Amino acid sequence: LVPSGVNQQVFRPDGLDGDYVVVHPGSSVPARACPPELATRIVAALAADGHRVVVTGGPDERELTARVAAAGGLDLSGATDLAGLARILAGARCLVVGNTGPAHVAAAVGTPVVSLFAPTVPFGQWGPYRVPTVRLGDAGAACRDTRAAACPIAGHPCLTGVDPAEVVAAVRLLAPPPT
């Protein structure tokens, strides 16, 4: 595995054995990202439930992923290119993510998705496609269908109300422990 802070152009997930869950806290726009405090609590809850957690992100998200991974995950931010991310997601039992590119990469490689989906765009058009998915977050929030890039509601309530225990339950449903 590649430790946090190692600058490697392409990460090869040779040390990952398929018994891990990926959490991707960032997004290209803040309205669709998992709030950092929530992502940190999710990683802690998943780790406490016995999951091996891998945290992914781009090179510009290293501060975010280091903070989130410190709660019990392995930080791989900036350690992969797109093909490497696809390999990591293909080997994962499940991905926990907002409405952003890795959700669709996971769907493309057949990995189940716990979708922390802010309703700024319709889930039916923008959610993960043709993979088992659990959608969490307030689908009827005031930001619904606004296409906002930044959350127009103070505190990002559509996602901050998600309980990490709900994420753990969704991961258990989508990716039961290996037998």
JSON list of N, CA and C in Angstrom, two decimals, residues 68-139:
[
{"chain": "A", "resi": 68, "resn": "VAL", "atom": "N", "xyz": [-9.82, 13.30, 6.72]},
{"chain": "A", "resi": 68, "resn": "VAL", "atom": "CA", "xyz": [-10.85, 12.27, 6.75]},
{"chain": "A", "resi": 68, "resn": "VAL", "atom": "C", "xyz": [-10.23, 10.91, 7.08]},
{"chain": "A", "resi": 69, "resn": "ALA", "atom": "N", "xyz": [-9.12, 10.59, 6.45]},
{"chain": "A", "resi": 69, "resn": "ALA", "atom": "CA", "xyz": [-8.47, 9.28, 6.66]},
{"chain": "A", "resi": 69, "resn": "ALA", "atom": "C", "xyz": [-7.92, 9.14, 8.07]},
{"chain": "A", "resi": 70, "resn": "ALA", "atom": "N", "xyz": [-7.59, 10.23, 8.72]},
{"chain": "A", "resi": 70, "resn": "ALA", "atom": "CA", "xyz": [-7.05, 10.18, 10.08]},
{"chain": "A", "resi": 70, "resn": "ALA", "atom": "C", "xyz": [-8.01, 9.51, 11.06]},
{"chain": "A", "resi": 71, "resn": "ALA", "atom": "N", "xyz": [-9.29, 9.42, 10.69]},
{"chain": "A", "resi": 71, "resn": "ALA", "atom": "CA", "xyz": [-10.29, 8.80, 11.55]},
{"chain": "A", "resi": 71, "resn": "ALA", "atom": "C", "xyz": [-10.26, 7.28, 11.47]},
{"chain": "A", "resi": 72, "resn": "GLY", "atom": "N", "xyz": [-9.36, 6.71, 10.66]},
{"chain": "A", "resi": 72, "resn": "GLY", "atom": "CA", "xyz": [-9.26, 5.25, 10.60]},
{"chain": "A", "resi": 72, "resn": "GLY", "atom": "C", "xyz": [-9.13, 4.68, 9.20]},
{"chain": "A", "resi": 73, "resn": "GLY", "atom": "N", "xyz": [-8.74, 5.50, 8.23]},
{"chain": "A", "resi": 73, "resn": "GLY", "atom": "CA", "xyz": [-8.61, 5.02, 6.86]},
{"chain": "A", "resi": 73, "resn": "GLY", "atom": "C", "xyz": [-7.20, 5.17, 6.32]},
{"chain": "A", "resi": 74, "resn": "LEU", "atom": "N", "xyz": [-6.99, 4.60, 5.16]},
{"chain": "A", "resi": 74, "resn": "LEU", "atom": "CA", "xyz": [-5.73, 4.72, 4.43]},
{"chain": "A", "resi": 74, "resn": "LEU", "atom": "C", "xyz": [-5.91, 5.81, 3.38]},
{"chain": "A", "resi": 75, "resn": "ASP", "atom": "N", "xyz": [-5.10, 6.84, 3.42]},
{"chain": "A", "resi": 75, "resn": "ASP", "atom": "CA", "xyz": [-5.22, 7.98, 2.51]},
{"chain": "A", "resi": 75, "resn": "ASP", "atom": "C", "xyz": [-4.46, 7.72, 1.22]},
{"chain": "A", "resi": 76, "resn": "LEU", "atom": "N", "xyz": [-5.19, 7.67, 0.10]},
{"chain": "A", "resi": 76, "resn": "LEU", "atom": "CA", "xyz": [-4.56, 7.48, -1.21]},
{"chain": "A", "resi": 76, "resn": "LEU", "atom": "C", "xyz": [-4.74, 8.71, -2.10]},
{"chain": "A", "resi": 77, "resn": "SER", "atom": "N", "xyz": [-5.05, 9.85, -1.52]},
{"chain": "A", "resi": 77, "resn": "SER", "atom": "CA", "xyz": [-5.26, 11.05, -2.32]},
{"chain": "A", "resi": 77, "resn": "SER", "atom": "C", "xyz": [-4.04, 11.38, -3.17]},
{"chain": "A", "resi": 78, "resn": "GLY", "atom": "N", "xyz": [-4.30, 11.58, -4.44]},
{"chain": "A", "resi": 78, "resn": "GLY", "atom": "CA", "xyz": [-3.23, 11.95, -5.36]},
{"chain": "A", "resi": 78, "resn": "GLY", "atom": "C", "xyz": [-2.31, 10.81, -5.73]},
{"chain": "A", "resi": 79, "resn": "ALA", "atom": "N", "xyz": [-2.55, 9.60, -5.23]},
{"chain": "A", "resi": 79, "resn": "ALA", "atom": "CA", "xyz": [-1.67, 8.47, -5.49]},
{"chain": "A", "resi": 79, "resn": "ALA", "atom": "C", "xyz": [-2.08, 7.67, -6.71]},
{"chain": "A", "resi": 80, "resn": "THR", "atom": "N", "xyz": [-3.15, 8.08, -7.38]},
{"chain": "A", "resi": 80, "resn": "THR", "atom": "CA", "xyz": [-3.63, 7.32, -8.53]},
{"chain": "A", "resi": 80, "resn": "THR", "atom": "C", "xyz": [-3.92, 8.23, -9.71]},
{"chain": "A", "resi": 81, "resn": "ASP", "atom": "N", "xyz": [-3.89, 7.63, -10.87]},
{"chain": "A", "resi": 81, "resn": "ASP", "atom": "CA", "xyz": [-4.46, 8.29, -12.04]},
{"chain": "A", "resi": 81, "resn": "ASP", "atom": "C", "xyz": [-5.87, 7.70, -12.20]},
{"chain": "A", "resi": 82, "resn": "LEU", "atom": "N", "xyz": [-6.59, 8.05, -13.25]},
{"chain": "A", "resi": 82, "resn": "LEU", "atom": "CA", "xyz": [-7.95, 7.57, -13.43]},
{"chain": "A", "resi": 82, "resn": "LEU", "atom": "C", "xyz": [-8.01, 6.05, -13.54]},
{"chain": "A", "resi": 83, "resn": "ALA", "atom": "N", "xyz": [-7.08, 5.45, -14.27]},
{"chain": "A", "resi": 83, "resn": "ALA", "atom": "CA", "xyz": [-7.05, 3.99, -14.40]},
{"chain": "A", "resi": 83, "resn": "ALA", "atom": "C", "xyz": [-6.79, 3.34, -13.05]},
{"chain": "A", "resi": 84, "resn": "GLY", "atom": "N", "xyz": [-5.90, 3.93, -12.26]},
{"chain": "A", "resi": 84, "resn": "GLY", "atom": "CA", "xyz": [-5.62, 3.40, -10.92]},
{"chain": "A", "resi": 84, "resn": "GLY", "atom": "C", "xyz": [-6.84, 3.51, -10.02]},
{"chain": "A", "resi": 85, "resn": "LEU", "atom": "N", "xyz": [-7.55, 4.62, -10.10]},
{"chain": "A", "resi": 85, "resn": "LEU", "atom": "CA", "xyz": [-8.78, 4.77, -9.32]},
{"chain": "A", "resi": 85, "resn": "LEU", "atom": "C", "xyz": [-9.79, 3.71, -9.73]},
{"chain": "A", "resi": 86, "resn": "ALA", "atom": "N", "xyz": [-9.91, 3.47, -11.02]},
{"chain": "A", "resi": 86, "resn": "ALA", "atom": "CA", "xyz": [-10.84, 2.45, -11.50]},
{"chain": "A", "resi": 86, "resn": "ALA", "atom": "C", "xyz": [-10.46, 1.07, -10.95]},
{"chain": "A", "resi": 87, "resn": "ARG", "atom": "N", "xyz": [-9.16, 0.77, -10.89]},
{"chain": "A", "resi": 87, "resn": "ARG", "atom": "CA", "xyz": [-8.72, -0.52, -10.34]},
{"chain": "A", "resi": 87, "resn": "ARG", "atom": "C", "xyz": [-9.04, -0.61, -8.85]},
{"chain": "A", "resi": 88, "resn": "ILE", "atom": "N", "xyz": [-8.82, 0.47, -8.12]},
{"chain": "A", "resi": 88, "resn": "ILE", "atom": "CA", "xyz": [-9.14, 0.48, -6.70]},
{"chain": "A", "resi": 88, "resn": "ILE", "atom": "C", "xyz": [-10.64, 0.27, -6.50]},
{"chain": "A", "resi": 89, "resn": "LEU", "atom": "N", "xyz": [-11.44, 0.98, -7.26]},
{"chain": "A", "resi": 89, "resn": "LEU", "atom": "CA", "xyz": [-12.89, 0.85, -7.13]},
{"chain": "A", "resi": 89, "resn": "LEU", "atom": "C", "xyz": [-13.37, -0.53, -7.55]},
{"chain": "A", "resi": 90, "resn": "ALA", "atom": "N", "xyz": [-12.77, -1.09, -8.57]},
{"chain": "A", "resi": 90, "resn": "ALA", "atom": "CA", "xyz": [-13.16, -2.43, -9.03]},
{"chain": "A", "resi": 90, "resn": "ALA", "atom": "C", "xyz": [-12.89, -3.49, -7.96]},
{"chain": "A", "resi": 91, "resn": "GLY", "atom": "N", "xyz": [-11.87, -3.27, -7.16]},
{"chain": "A", "resi": 91, "resn": "GLY", "atom": "CA", "xyz": [-11.54, -4.22, -6.11]},
{"chain": "A", "resi": 91, "resn": "GLY", "atom": "C", "xyz": [-12.26, -3.99, -4.80]},
{"chain": "A", "resi": 92, "resn": "ALA", "atom": "N", "xyz": [-12.95, -2.85, -4.70]},
{"chain": "A", "resi": 92, "resn": "ALA", "atom": "CA", "xyz": [-13.63, -2.50, -3.44]},
{"chain": "A", "resi": 92, "resn": "ALA", "atom": "C", "xyz": [-14.93, -3.26, -3.28]},
{"chain": "A", "resi": 93, "resn": "ARG", "atom": "N", "xyz": [-15.32, -3.47, -2.04]},
{"chain": "A", "resi": 93, "resn": "ARG", "atom": "CA", "xyz": [-16.63, -4.07, -1.76]},
{"chain": "A", "resi": 93, "resn": "ARG", "atom": "C", "xyz": [-17.73, -3.05, -1.98]},
{"chain": "A", "resi": 94, "resn": "CYS", "atom": "N", "xyz": [-17.42, -1.75, -1.78]},
{"chain": "A", "resi": 94, "resn": "CYS", "atom": "CA", "xyz": [-18.43, -0.71, -1.86]},
{"chain": "A", "resi": 94, "resn": "CYS", "atom": "C", "xyz": [-17.72, 0.65, -1.91]},
{"chain": "A", "resi": 95, "resn": "LEU", "atom": "N", "xyz": [-18.40, 1.65, -2.46]},
{"chain": "A", "resi": 95, "resn": "LEU", "atom": "CA", "xyz": [-17.92, 3.04, -2.47]},
{"chain": "A", "resi": 95, "resn": "LEU", "atom": "C", "xyz": [-18.93, 3.91, -1.76]},
{"chain": "A", "resi": 96, "resn": "VAL", "atom": "N", "xyz": [-18.45, 4.79, -0.89]},
{"chain": "A", "resi": 96, "resn": "VAL", "atom": "CA", "xyz": [-19.27, 5.82, -0.24]},
{"chain": "A", "resi": 96, "resn": "VAL", "atom": "C", "xyz": [-18.83, 7.14, -0.84]},
{"chain": "A", "resi": 97, "resn": "VAL", "atom": "N", "xyz": [-19.79, 7.87, -1.47]},
{"chain": "A", "resi": 97, "resn": "VAL", "atom": "CA", "xyz": [-19.39, 9.03, -2.26]},
{"chain": "A", "resi": 97, "resn": "VAL", "atom": "C", "xyz": [-20.58, 9.96, -2.49]},
{"chain": "A", "resi": 98, "resn": "GLY", "atom": "N", "xyz": [-20.30, 11.22, -2.73]},
{"chain": "A", "resi": 98, "resn": "GLY", "atom": "CA", "xyz": [-21.33, 12.17, -3.16]},
{"chain": "A", "resi": 98, "resn": "GLY", "atom": "C", "xyz": [-21.57, 12.03, -4.65]},
{"chain": "A", "resi": 99, "resn": "ASN", "atom": "N", "xyz": [-22.28, 12.97, -5.21]},
{"chain": "A", "resi": 99, "resn": "ASN", "atom": "CA", "xyz": [-22.56, 12.95, -6.65]},
{"chain": "A", "resi": 99, "resn": "ASN", "atom": "C", "xyz": [-21.36, 13.54, -7.39]},
{"chain": "A", "resi": 100, "resn": "THR", "atom": "N", "xyz": [-20.43, 12.68, -7.73]},
{"chain": "A", "resi": 100, "resn": "THR", "atom": "CA", "xyz": [-19.21, 13.10, -8.40]},
{"chain": "A", "resi": 100, "resn": "THR", "atom": "C", "xyz": [-18.66, 11.93, -9.22]},
{"chain": "A", "resi": 101, "resn": "GLY", "atom": "N", "xyz": [-17.67, 12.19, -10.02]},
{"chain": "A", "resi": 101, "resn": "GLY", "atom": "CA", "xyz": [-17.14, 11.23, -10.98]},
{"chain": "A", "resi": 101, "resn": "GLY", "atom": "C", "xyz": [-16.88, 9.82, -10.47]},
{"chain": "A", "resi": 102, "resn": "PRO", "atom": "N", "xyz": [-16.23, 9.64, -9.30]},
{"chain": "A", "resi": 102, "resn": "PRO", "atom": "CA", "xyz": [-15.97, 8.28, -8.84]},
{"chain": "A", "resi": 102, "resn": "PRO", "atom": "C", "xyz": [-17.23, 7.44, -8.65]},
{"chain": "A", "resi": 103, "resn": "ALA", "atom": "N", "xyz": [-18.38, 8.05, -8.39]},
{"chain": "A", "resi": 103, "resn": "ALA", "atom": "CA", "xyz": [-19.62, 7.27, -8.31]},
{"chain": "A", "resi": 103, "resn": "ALA", "atom": "C", "xyz": [-19.90, 6.59, -9.64]},
{"chain": "A", "resi": 104, "resn": "HIS", "atom": "N", "xyz": [-19.63, 7.28, -10.71]},
{"chain": "A", "resi": 104, "resn": "HIS", "atom": "CA", "xyz": [-19.90, 6.75, -12.05]},
{"chain": "A", "resi": 104, "resn": "HIS", "atom": "C", "xyz": [-18.81, 5.77, -12.48]},
{"chain": "A", "resi": 105, "resn": "VAL", "atom": "N", "xyz": [-17.58, 6.00, -12.03]},
{"chain": "A", "resi": 105, "resn": "VAL", "atom": "CA", "xyz": [-16.51, 5.04, -12.30]},
{"chain": "A", "resi": 105, "resn": "VAL", "atom": "C", "xyz": [-16.83, 3.73, -11.58]},
{"chain": "A", "resi": 106, "resn": "ALA", "atom": "N", "xyz": [-17.27, 3.82, -10.32]},
{"chain": "A", "resi": 106, "resn": "ALA", "atom": "CA", "xyz": [-17.64, 2.62, -9.57]},
{"chain": "A", "resi": 106, "resn": "ALA", "atom": "C", "xyz": [-18.77, 1.87, -10.29]},
{"chain": "A", "resi": 107, "resn": "ALA", "atom": "N", "xyz": [-19.76, 2.60, -10.75]},
{"chain": "A", "resi": 107, "resn": "ALA", "atom": "CA", "xyz": [-20.86, 1.97, -11.49]},
{"chain": "A", "resi": 107, "resn": "ALA", "atom": "C", "xyz": [-20.34, 1.28, -12.74]},
{"chain": "A", "resi": 108, "resn": "ALA", "atom": "N", "xyz": [-19.40, 1.91, -13.41]},
{"chain": "A", "resi": 108, "resn": "ALA", "atom": "CA", "xyz": [-18.86, 1.33, -14.66]},
{"chain": "A", "resi": 108, "resn": "ALA", "atom": "C", "xyz": [-18.12, 0.02, -14.41]},
{"chain": "A", "resi": 109, "resn": "VAL", "atom": "N", "xyz": [-17.51, -0.11, -13.23]},
{"chain": "A", "resi": 109, "resn": "VAL", "atom": "CA", "xyz": [-16.77, -1.34, -12.93]},
{"chain": "A", "resi": 109, "resn": "VAL", "atom": "C", "xyz": [-17.58, -2.31, -12.07]},
{"chain": "A", "resi": 110, "resn": "GLY", "atom": "N", "xyz": [-18.84, -1.98, -11.79]},
{"chain": "A", "resi": 110, "resn": "GLY", "atom": "CA", "xyz": [-19.74, -2.89, -11.10]},
{"chain": "A", "resi": 110, "resn": "GLY", "atom": "C", "xyz": [-19.67, -2.86, -9.58]},
{"chain": "A", "resi": 111, "resn": "THR", "atom": "N", "xyz": [-19.13, -1.82, -9.01]},
{"chain": "A", "resi": 111, "resn": "THR", "atom": "CA", "xyz": [-19.01, -1.72, -7.56]},
{"chain": "A", "resi": 111, "resn": "THR", "atom": "C", "xyz": [-20.23, -1.02, -6.97]},
{"chain": "A", "resi": 112, "resn": "PRO", "atom": "N", "xyz": [-20.86, -1.60, -5.94]},
{"chain": "A", "resi": 112, "resn": "PRO", "atom": "CA", "xyz": [-22.01, -0.96, -5.31]},
{"chain": "A", "resi": 112, "resn": "PRO", "atom": "C", "xyz": [-21.65, 0.41, -4.73]},
{"chain": "A", "resi": 113, "resn": "VAL", "atom": "N", "xyz": [-22.66, 1.29, -4.67]},
{"chain": "A", "resi": 113, "resn": "VAL", "atom": "CA", "xyz": [-22.43, 2.68, -4.25]},
{"chain": "A", "resi": 113, "resn": "VAL", "atom": "C", "xyz": [-23.39, 3.09, -3.15]},
{"chain": "A", "resi": 114, "resn": "VAL", "atom": "N", "xyz": [-22.84, 3.63, -2.06]},
{"chain": "A", "resi": 114, "resn": "VAL", "atom": "CA", "xyz": [-23.64, 4.36, -1.08]},
{"chain": "A", "resi": 114, "resn": "VAL", "atom": "C", "xyz": [-23.53, 5.81, -1.53]},
{"chain": "A", "resi": 115, "resn": "SER", "atom": "N", "xyz": [-24.64, 6.33, -2.03]},
{"chain": "A", "resi": 115, "resn": "SER", "atom": "CA", "xyz": [-24.66, 7.66, -2.66]},
{"chain": "A", "resi": 115, "resn": "SER", "atom": "C", "xyz": [-25.15, 8.71, -1.68]},
{"chain": "A", "resi": 116, "resn": "LEU", "atom": "N", "xyz": [-24.24, 9.57, -1.26]},
{"chain": "A", "resi": 116, "resn": "LEU", "atom": "CA", "xyz": [-24.58, 10.71, -0.42]},
{"chain": "A", "resi": 116, "resn": "LEU", "atom": "C", "xyz": [-24.96, 11.82, -1.40]},
{"chain": "A", "resi": 117, "resn": "PHE", "atom": "N", "xyz": [-26.21, 11.82, -1.80]},
{"chain": "A", "resi": 117, "resn": "PHE", "atom": "CA", "xyz": [-26.64, 12.57, -2.97]},
{"chain": "A", "resi": 117, "resn": "PHE", "atom": "C", "xyz": [-27.37, 13.85, -2.59]},
{"chain": "A", "resi": 118, "resn": "ALA", "atom": "N", "xyz": [-26.73, 14.99, -2.81]},
{"chain": "A", "resi": 118, "resn": "ALA", "atom": "CA", "xyz": [-27.38, 16.28, -2.64]},
{"chain": "A", "resi": 118, "resn": "ALA", "atom": "C", "xyz": [-28.37, 16.46, -3.79]},
{"chain": "A", "resi": 119, "resn": "PRO", "atom": "N", "xyz": [-29.60, 16.90, -3.54]},
{"chain": "A", "resi": 119, "resn": "PRO", "atom": "CA", "xyz": [-30.62, 16.90, -4.58]},
{"chain": "A", "resi": 119, "resn": "PRO", "atom": "C", "xyz": [-30.59, 18.12, -5.53]},
{"chain": "A", "resi": 120, "resn": "THR", "atom": "N", "xyz": [-29.42, 18.71, -5.70]},
{"chain": "A", "resi": 120, "resn": "THR", "atom": "CA", "xyz": [-29.35, 19.88, -6.60]},
{"chain": "A", "resi": 120, "resn": "THR", "atom": "C", "xyz": [-29.64, 19.51, -8.05]},
{"chain": "A", "resi": 121, "resn": "VAL", "atom": "N", "xyz": [-29.47, 18.25, -8.37]},
{"chain": "A", "resi": 121, "resn": "VAL", "atom": "CA", "xyz": [-29.84, 17.71, -9.69]},
{"chain": "A", "resi": 121, "resn": "VAL", "atom": "C", "xyz": [-30.63, 16.42, -9.45]},
{"chain": "A", "resi": 122, "resn": "PRO", "atom": "N", "xyz": [-31.46, 15.99, -10.41]},
{"chain": "A", "resi": 122, "resn": "PRO", "atom": "CA", "xyz": [-32.28, 14.79, -10.20]},
{"chain": "A", "resi": 122, "resn": "PRO", "atom": "C", "xyz": [-31.45, 13.50, -10.11]},
{"chain": "A", "resi": 123, "resn": "PHE", "atom": "N", "xyz": [-31.73, 12.72, -9.07]},
{"chain": "A", "resi": 123, "resn": "PHE", "atom": "CA", "xyz": [-31.02, 11.46, -8.86]},
{"chain": "A", "resi": 123, "resn": "PHE", "atom": "C", "xyz": [-31.22, 10.50, -10.04]},
{"chain": "A", "resi": 124, "resn": "GLY", "atom": "N", "xyz": [-32.43, 10.47, -10.59]},
{"chain": "A", "resi": 124, "resn": "GLY", "atom": "CA", "xyz": [-32.71, 9.57, -11.70]},
{"chain": "A", "resi": 124, "resn": "GLY", "atom": "C", "xyz": [-31.84, 9.82, -12.92]},
{"chain": "A", "resi": 125, "resn": "GLN", "atom": "N", "xyz": [-31.39, 11.04, -13.10]},
{"chain": "A", "resi": 125, "resn": "GLN", "atom": "CA", "xyz": [-30.53, 11.38, -14.23]},
{"chain": "A", "resi": 125, "resn": "GLN", "atom": "C", "xyz": [-29.05, 11.35, -13.88]},
{"chain": "A", "resi": 126, "resn": "TRP", "atom": "N", "xyz": [-28.71, 11.60, -12.63]},
{"chain": "A", "resi": 126, "resn": "TRP", "atom": "CA", "xyz": [-27.32, 11.81, -12.25]},
{"chain": "A", "resi": 126, "resn": "TRP", "atom": "C", "xyz": [-26.78, 10.82, -11.23]},
{"chain": "A", "resi": 127, "resn": "GLY", "atom": "N", "xyz": [-27.61, 9.90, -10.76]},
{"chain": "A", "resi": 127, "resn": "GLY", "atom": "CA", "xyz": [-27.15, 8.92, -9.79]},
{"chain": "A", "resi": 127, "resn": "GLY", "atom": "C", "xyz": [-26.40, 7.79, -10.46]},
{"chain": "A", "resi": 128, "resn": "PRO", "atom": "N", "xyz": [-25.74, 6.93, -9.67]},
{"chain": "A", "resi": 128, "resn": "PRO", "atom": "CA", "xyz": [-25.04, 5.77, -10.24]},
{"chain": "A", "resi": 128, "resn": "PRO", "atom": "C", "xyz": [-26.02, 4.90, -11.01]},
{"chain": "A", "resi": 129, "resn": "TYR", "atom": "N", "xyz": [-25.55, 4.30, -12.09]},
{"chain": "A", "resi": 129, "resn": "TYR", "atom": "CA", "xyz": [-26.41, 3.60, -13.03]},
{"chain": "A", "resi": 129, "resn": "TYR", "atom": "C", "xyz": [-26.10, 2.11, -13.03]},
{"chain": "A", "resi": 130, "resn": "ARG", "atom": "N", "xyz": [-27.13, 1.30, -12.85]},
{"chain": "A", "resi": 130, "resn": "ARG", "atom": "CA", "xyz": [-27.08, -0.15, -12.98]},
{"chain": "A", "resi": 130, "resn": "ARG", "atom": "C", "xyz": [-26.13, -0.87, -12.02]},
{"chain": "A", "resi": 131, "resn": "VAL", "atom": "N", "xyz": [-26.01, -0.36, -10.82]},
{"chain": "A", "resi": 131, "resn": "VAL", "atom": "CA", "xyz": [-25.33, -1.08, -9.76]},
{"chain": "A", "resi": 131, "resn": "VAL", "atom": "C", "xyz": [-26.18, -0.96, -8.51]},
{"chain": "A", "resi": 132, "resn": "PRO", "atom": "N", "xyz": [-26.06, -1.90, -7.58]},
{"chain": "A", "resi": 132, "resn": "PRO", "atom": "CA", "xyz": [-26.78, -1.73, -6.33]},
{"chain": "A", "resi": 132, "resn": "PRO", "atom": "C", "xyz": [-26.37, -0.42, -5.66]},
{"chain": "A", "resi": 133, "resn": "THR", "atom": "N", "xyz": [-27.37, 0.36, -5.27]},
{"chain": "A", "resi": 133, "resn": "THR", "atom": "CA", "xyz": [-27.11, 1.69, -4.72]},
{"chain": "A", "resi": 133, "resn": "THR", "atom": "C", "xyz": [-28.07, 1.97, -3.57]},
{"chain": "A", "resi": 134, "resn": "VAL", "atom": "N", "xyz": [-27.55, 2.58, -2.52]},
{"chain": "A", "resi": 134, "resn": "VAL", "atom": "CA", "xyz": [-28.38, 3.13, -1.46]},
{"chain": "A", "resi": 134, "resn": "VAL", "atom": "C", "xyz": [-28.16, 4.63, -1.48]},
{"chain": "A", "resi": 135, "resn": "ARG", "atom": "N", "xyz": [-29.25, 5.36, -1.62]},
{"chain": "A", "resi": 135, "resn": "ARG", "atom": "CA", "xyz": [-29.17, 6.82, -1.63]},
{"chain": "A", "resi": 135, "resn": "ARG", "atom": "C", "xyz": [-29.47, 7.33, -0.23]},
{"chain": "A", "resi": 136, "resn": "LEU", "atom": "N", "xyz": [-28.58, 8.17, 0.28]},
{"chain": "A", "resi": 136, "resn": "LEU", "atom": "CA", "xyz": [-28.78, 8.80, 1.58]},
{"chain": "A", "resi": 136, "resn": "LEU", "atom": "C", "xyz": [-28.74, 10.31, 1.40]},
{"chain": "A", "resi": 137, "resn": "GLY", "atom": "N", "xyz": [-29.42, 11.01, 2.28]},
{"chain": "A", "resi": 137, "resn": "GLY", "atom": "CA", "xyz": [-29.51, 12.46, 2.21]},
{"chain": "A", "resi": 137, "resn": "GLY", "atom": "C", "xyz": [-30.96, 12.87, 2.04]},
{"chain": "A", "resi": 138, "resn": "ASP", "atom": "N", "xyz": [-31.24, 14.11, 2.27]},
{"chain": "A", "resi": 138, "resn": "ASP", "atom": "CA", "xyz": [-32.61, 14.63, 2.20]},
{"chain": "A", "resi": 138, "resn": "ASP", "atom": "C", "xyz": [-32.96, 14.97, 0.75]},
{"chain": "A", "resi": 139, "resn": "ALA", "atom": "N", "xyz": [-33.69, 14.08, 0.10]},
{"chain": "A", "resi": 139, "resn": "ALA", "atom": "CA", "xyz": [-34.05, 14.27, -1.32]},
{"chain": "A", "resi": 139, "resn": "ALA", "atom": "C", "xyz": [-35.01, 15.43, -1.53]}
]
